XYZ file of C-alpha atoms in Angstrom:
401
model
C 114.040 62.860 72.653
C 115.587 66.640 71.891
C 117.705 66.435 68.691
C 116.858 64.430 65.448
C 118.973 64.659 62.025
C 117.014 64.141 58.539
C 118.814 62.463 55.787
C 117.414 62.123 52.130
C 119.356 59.396 50.174
C 118.920 57.553 46.403
C 117.645 59.287 43.797
C 115.848 62.701 43.798
C 112.414 63.494 42.236
C 109.656 65.487 43.586
C 108.349 65.882 47.408
C 111.808 65.296 49.386
C 111.738 68.820 49.934
C 108.012 68.032 51.317
C 109.188 65.328 53.808
C 112.396 67.843 55.673
C 109.634 70.778 55.926
C 106.951 68.626 57.174
C 108.922 67.044 59.729
C 111.290 70.214 60.449
C 108.182 72.153 60.975
C 106.157 68.954 63.413
C 109.649 69.455 65.293
C 109.206 72.566 65.984
C 105.269 72.475 67.029
C 106.941 69.445 69.543
C 109.897 71.611 70.841
C 112.310 69.750 69.237
C 115.147 70.642 66.921
C 116.068 68.677 63.460
C 119.153 68.857 62.063
C 120.099 68.541 58.346
C 122.345 65.232 57.875
C 123.911 66.635 53.912
C 124.749 64.291 51.598
C 122.863 61.488 52.364
C 124.674 58.197 54.010
C 127.938 59.669 53.319
C 127.239 63.203 55.330
C 126.778 60.171 57.856
C 129.140 57.997 57.750
C 131.332 61.362 57.801
C 129.262 63.276 60.593
C 131.920 62.737 63.064
C 133.974 64.569 61.336
C 132.113 67.781 60.224
C 132.875 71.383 62.357
C 128.909 71.504 62.372
C 125.292 70.971 61.180
C 122.310 72.574 60.099
C 119.303 73.473 62.107
C 115.721 73.796 60.634
C 114.615 75.985 62.418
C 111.288 78.251 60.659
C 114.317 81.344 59.116
C 116.444 78.418 57.473
C 112.403 76.539 56.182
C 112.252 79.995 54.355
C 115.318 79.179 52.219
C 113.756 76.549 50.172
C 110.512 75.571 48.461
C 108.884 72.070 49.519
C 107.594 71.766 45.801
C 110.829 72.019 44.369
C 111.927 68.608 43.099
C 115.248 67.031 44.142
C 116.209 67.649 47.678
C 117.767 70.255 49.736
C 119.531 67.545 52.066
C 121.731 66.307 49.280
C 122.326 62.623 48.366
C 124.924 60.534 48.069
C 124.427 56.241 46.734
C 126.107 54.251 49.787
C 125.805 51.046 51.893
C 126.457 51.165 54.574
C 127.151 47.745 54.940
C 129.618 47.432 52.228
C 132.334 49.587 53.763
C 135.013 48.101 54.792
C 135.643 49.791 58.230
C 134.395 47.243 60.883
C 134.301 50.705 63.418
C 131.761 52.235 60.490
C 128.290 51.435 62.969
C 130.517 53.127 66.081
C 131.803 55.833 63.584
C 127.964 56.951 62.922
C 126.946 56.663 66.643
C 129.937 58.707 67.670
C 128.803 61.259 64.677
C 125.440 61.588 65.935
C 126.654 61.688 70.153
C 128.769 64.748 68.711
C 125.526 66.725 67.747
C 123.497 65.443 70.271
C 121.005 63.628 68.049
C 119.060 61.005 69.422
C 117.340 59.235 66.303
C 117.176 59.363 62.783
C 114.580 60.317 59.948
C 115.629 58.775 56.169
C 113.915 59.065 53.557
C 114.797 56.469 50.618
C 113.584 53.962 48.364
C 114.086 49.874 48.360
C 118.009 50.111 48.846
C 118.360 53.218 51.032
C 115.675 51.538 52.943
C 118.084 48.558 53.707
C 120.315 50.919 54.468
C 118.096 52.610 57.148
C 116.980 48.197 58.243
C 120.889 47.519 58.495
C 121.237 50.866 60.611
C 117.956 50.041 62.836
C 119.322 46.834 63.653
C 122.798 48.207 64.606
C 121.030 49.581 67.604
C 120.607 53.515 66.224
C 117.630 54.773 66.246
C 115.511 55.482 62.571
C 111.594 55.798 60.797
C 111.504 55.670 57.364
C 109.439 58.177 55.104
C 109.247 55.964 51.688
C 110.665 57.453 48.848
C 110.839 56.243 45.078
C 109.887 57.479 42.019
C 109.901 53.960 40.884
C 107.167 53.423 43.168
C 107.901 49.776 43.616
C 107.763 49.425 48.117
C 104.231 48.211 49.155
C 103.373 51.756 49.972
C 103.051 54.972 48.305
C 105.921 56.808 48.020
C 106.807 60.335 47.510
C 108.603 61.455 43.760
C 106.022 58.622 41.991
C 103.394 61.158 40.903
C 105.604 63.913 40.135
C 107.214 61.695 37.866
C 104.437 60.368 36.062
C 102.805 63.417 35.516
C 106.522 65.022 33.851
C 106.432 61.871 32.055
C 103.158 61.780 30.420
C 103.748 65.792 29.470
C 106.657 64.725 27.853
C 104.801 61.875 25.815
C 101.869 63.924 25.001
C 104.173 66.282 23.753
C 105.749 64.287 20.981
C 103.204 64.025 19.620
C 103.091 67.460 17.525
C 106.886 66.040 16.163
C 105.599 62.683 15.412
C 102.924 63.457 13.469
C 105.023 66.055 11.758
C 107.584 63.874 10.888
C 105.614 60.799 10.731
C 107.920 59.002 13.340
C 107.887 56.458 15.548
C 108.611 57.480 18.703
C 110.717 55.717 21.423
C 110.734 57.508 25.254
C 112.628 55.548 27.707
C 111.926 55.966 31.362
C 113.311 54.788 35.097
C 111.779 51.415 35.784
C 114.767 48.925 36.722
C 112.641 46.079 37.987
C 109.189 47.373 38.337
C 107.313 49.273 35.504
C 104.426 51.560 37.684
C 105.249 54.931 36.314
C 106.078 54.053 32.545
C 102.474 52.018 32.586
C 100.939 54.809 34.213
C 102.603 57.700 32.317
C 102.214 55.720 28.758
C 98.758 55.132 29.853
C 97.963 59.133 30.731
C 99.718 60.149 27.863
C 97.510 57.391 25.301
C 101.071 55.851 24.378
C 100.218 52.877 22.096
C 102.832 50.664 23.435
C 104.340 50.813 26.617
C 106.841 47.952 27.775
C 107.790 47.508 31.226
C 110.097 44.570 32.892
C 107.101 42.394 34.423
C 106.646 41.371 30.895
C 108.983 40.171 28.437
C 108.839 41.625 25.093
C 107.398 39.791 21.991
C 108.991 42.062 19.311
C 106.879 40.288 16.620
C 103.841 41.647 18.680
C 105.429 45.035 19.251
C 105.738 45.124 15.584
C 102.409 43.920 14.283
C 100.582 46.184 16.399
C 102.888 49.426 14.904
C 102.219 47.940 12.072
C 98.461 48.085 11.792
C 98.246 51.344 14.136
C 100.814 53.276 12.445
C 100.111 52.742 8.500
C 96.744 53.248 9.407
C 96.651 56.315 10.565
C 98.851 57.773 7.649
C 96.218 56.071 5.483
C 93.534 57.930 6.448
C 94.972 61.050 7.727
C 93.866 63.417 4.163
C 97.422 64.648 4.833
C 99.322 61.338 5.049
C 100.350 62.378 8.956
C 100.469 59.951 11.809
C 102.546 58.765 14.401
C 102.868 55.923 16.975
C 104.458 56.390 20.547
C 105.824 53.968 22.945
C 106.576 54.034 26.624
C 110.173 51.897 27.660
C 111.151 51.476 30.836
C 115.069 50.962 31.170
C 114.874 47.653 32.739
C 112.643 45.876 29.887
C 113.081 41.658 28.878
C 113.950 39.963 26.256
C 111.256 37.434 25.187
C 113.885 35.027 26.859
C 113.640 36.824 29.889
C 117.240 37.911 29.415
C 118.506 41.693 30.973
C 119.012 44.285 28.875
C 122.877 45.426 30.404
C 126.205 46.569 29.397
C 128.357 43.349 30.610
C 131.768 45.705 30.639
C 130.097 48.686 32.720
C 130.510 46.770 36.340
C 128.263 47.094 38.804
C 127.285 50.232 41.001
C 127.148 49.896 45.070
C 124.378 48.305 45.698
C 125.701 45.373 43.045
C 123.846 46.274 40.193
C 124.472 46.058 36.061
C 124.340 49.199 34.232
C 121.647 48.457 31.826
C 122.501 49.047 28.039
C 119.718 51.174 26.787
C 116.275 49.475 26.850
C 115.676 52.686 24.500
C 117.987 52.002 21.691
C 117.264 48.361 22.129
C 113.402 48.721 20.871
C 114.563 51.290 18.292
C 117.009 48.368 16.496
C 114.446 46.138 16.946
C 111.307 47.696 15.414
C 113.824 49.180 12.561
C 115.208 45.635 11.583
C 111.546 44.007 11.560
C 110.428 46.999 9.112
C 113.882 45.957 6.709
C 112.437 42.918 5.822
C 109.002 43.624 5.638
C 107.876 43.566 1.963
C 104.475 45.534 2.928
C 106.804 48.848 4.332
C 107.858 50.035 0.991
C 104.626 49.751 -0.129
C 103.156 51.806 2.198
C 105.697 53.979 2.163
C 105.073 54.552 -1.935
C 101.145 54.230 -1.738
C 101.411 57.416 1.128
C 104.046 59.647 -1.160
C 107.079 59.125 0.896
C 109.203 56.681 -0.270
C 112.340 57.856 -2.325
C 115.120 55.039 -3.615
C 118.453 55.466 -1.219
C 117.625 57.546 1.263
C 113.819 57.498 2.877
C 112.549 53.636 2.288
C 110.930 52.873 5.549
C 109.728 55.415 8.188
C 111.905 56.796 10.854
C 112.242 55.643 14.598
C 113.357 57.616 17.176
C 114.190 57.487 20.580
C 113.281 60.172 23.465
C 115.345 59.738 26.867
C 114.167 62.352 29.416
C 116.575 61.193 31.911
C 116.766 63.327 34.704
C 113.871 65.757 33.788
C 111.688 63.157 34.947
C 113.055 63.483 38.322
C 113.579 67.343 38.217
C 111.226 70.550 38.220
C 108.285 71.063 40.700
C 106.785 68.561 42.771
C 102.851 67.386 41.899
C 100.451 68.780 44.754
C 100.039 65.268 46.068
C 103.698 64.649 46.166
C 103.762 67.418 48.019
C 100.868 66.689 50.393
C 102.220 63.293 50.851
C 105.193 64.437 51.989
C 104.482 66.979 54.624
C 102.258 64.299 56.033
C 105.244 61.846 56.125
C 107.896 63.983 57.457
C 105.780 64.856 60.353
C 104.613 61.459 60.763
C 108.073 60.131 61.371
C 108.541 63.015 64.059
C 105.016 61.726 66.200
C 106.299 57.934 65.475
C 109.671 58.552 67.019
C 108.331 60.236 70.094
C 105.868 57.777 70.446
C 109.056 55.205 71.115
C 108.345 53.734 67.563
C 111.850 53.137 65.329
C 112.380 50.754 62.256
C 109.187 51.235 60.417
C 107.494 52.855 57.445
C 104.874 55.816 57.120
C 102.316 53.662 54.479
C 99.500 56.387 55.058
C 98.404 59.321 57.380
C 94.263 59.291 57.985
C 93.101 62.441 59.990
C 94.888 61.491 63.308
C 95.687 57.982 62.531
C 98.892 57.158 60.850
C 99.833 53.979 59.582
C 102.982 51.873 59.178
C 104.894 48.943 58.564
C 107.790 47.263 59.181
C 110.178 48.612 57.254
C 112.134 45.447 56.164
C 108.425 44.065 54.639
C 108.101 48.114 53.013
C 110.704 47.400 50.661
C 109.608 44.600 49.606
C 109.411 45.107 45.807
C 106.273 45.652 44.403
C 105.833 44.551 40.448
C 103.056 46.458 38.463
C 99.285 43.786 38.830
C 99.641 41.989 35.192
C 95.584 41.510 35.819
C 95.649 45.485 35.667
C 97.515 45.686 32.574
C 94.866 43.299 31.105
C 92.487 45.453 31.497
C 94.753 48.311 29.336
C 95.390 45.457 26.627
C 91.758 45.310 26.340
C 91.039 48.827 25.074
C 93.504 48.283 22.841
C 96.990 49.350 24.514
C 100.543 47.110 23.593
C 102.255 45.550 26.176
C 104.880 43.519 24.447
C 102.801 40.297 24.347
C 99.749 38.598 23.075
C 96.662 40.276 24.922
C 94.898 38.085 27.210
C 91.333 38.225 27.752
C 90.077 40.533 30.163
C 87.617 39.172 32.721
C 86.899 40.920 35.852
C 85.669 40.134 39.150
C 83.181 42.145 40.292
C 82.749 42.241 43.939
C 80.971 44.867 46.716
C 81.661 45.257 50.079
C 79.122 47.949 52.273
C 79.413 49.721 48.302
C 83.100 49.659 48.163
C 85.327 47.608 46.888
C 89.059 48.999 48.484
C 92.374 47.254 46.538
C 94.828 46.815 49.789
C 98.844 45.812 48.369
């Protein structure tokens, strides 16, 4: 093996440039050549038509920073299996042969990982470096820590606006099927309520928690000031388990329906209950805020940071993990391993699992949620009793996913 291609795919996030650099620097140390395949799977499919590709030598590596979020290699959302061309796999192989590429390093999430598995099953040697800010793979994925830190900072900072205007602030974040980033960032920001796809939202439970906490804070403040913060994942479900989707918007390349605005929907549910709650005008009058016809209930506002949570700088943890995952991918290829996902690097030991198993979706542990419910955070359901199971193994308790 002499020449390897590398591509990144799916959503952008922190740590990806560290994957590129880690793979390139390990390739250099092993007298291999690593080449960028730009624009994700679209670039791979069209590789045969490209006049040249860029080698990641030391000079080219100096042109971008490992801590920058996003990817120097570029992305696209393309499902190779869905391409109608019956010669699609031969086309990709011909493109790789044109540039003498022996194998691929691919960094992506569950959708991109499924394409990697498909390529490997069709005779294209691949190694998977796990990447998704949603953290819903079986392994840790580059991008998760960076995103959690950014969301937590945004939610924390917004409390100054919330207290200034006595507003309920709803921050919508990514998380179509799993709520790991909403869960962890909400806890870190000391949000009052966290709504995730794993728990269908009972809006009456949310409202009662909001009403008690929000009104108490303002009543107890010597200047009648307070706020209530909600972090909501885009993929939350109604209490009946139904998705909140835009049925008129069609589907994306991987068959996903467009989500219809969880933050806006959450605001509407709260406002509807405020308007029919006879105690709310009384509260507004008691705290000197009520103005008939103009200001009869508190303001409920949606904030949607969107791609800001993917952008900017990567966390130190993601840069470290990115370097390790990229470097490990090269070493596994040299050892003849393909079709696997790097899960961890422990000194000289590289841990990996079959990619088909790695991309199986992992959801938030609801028993873990129960611990935070015991601390007073609302998750849109009646809080369950938290009774821990204590276990000691050689002085250490280790959680293995």
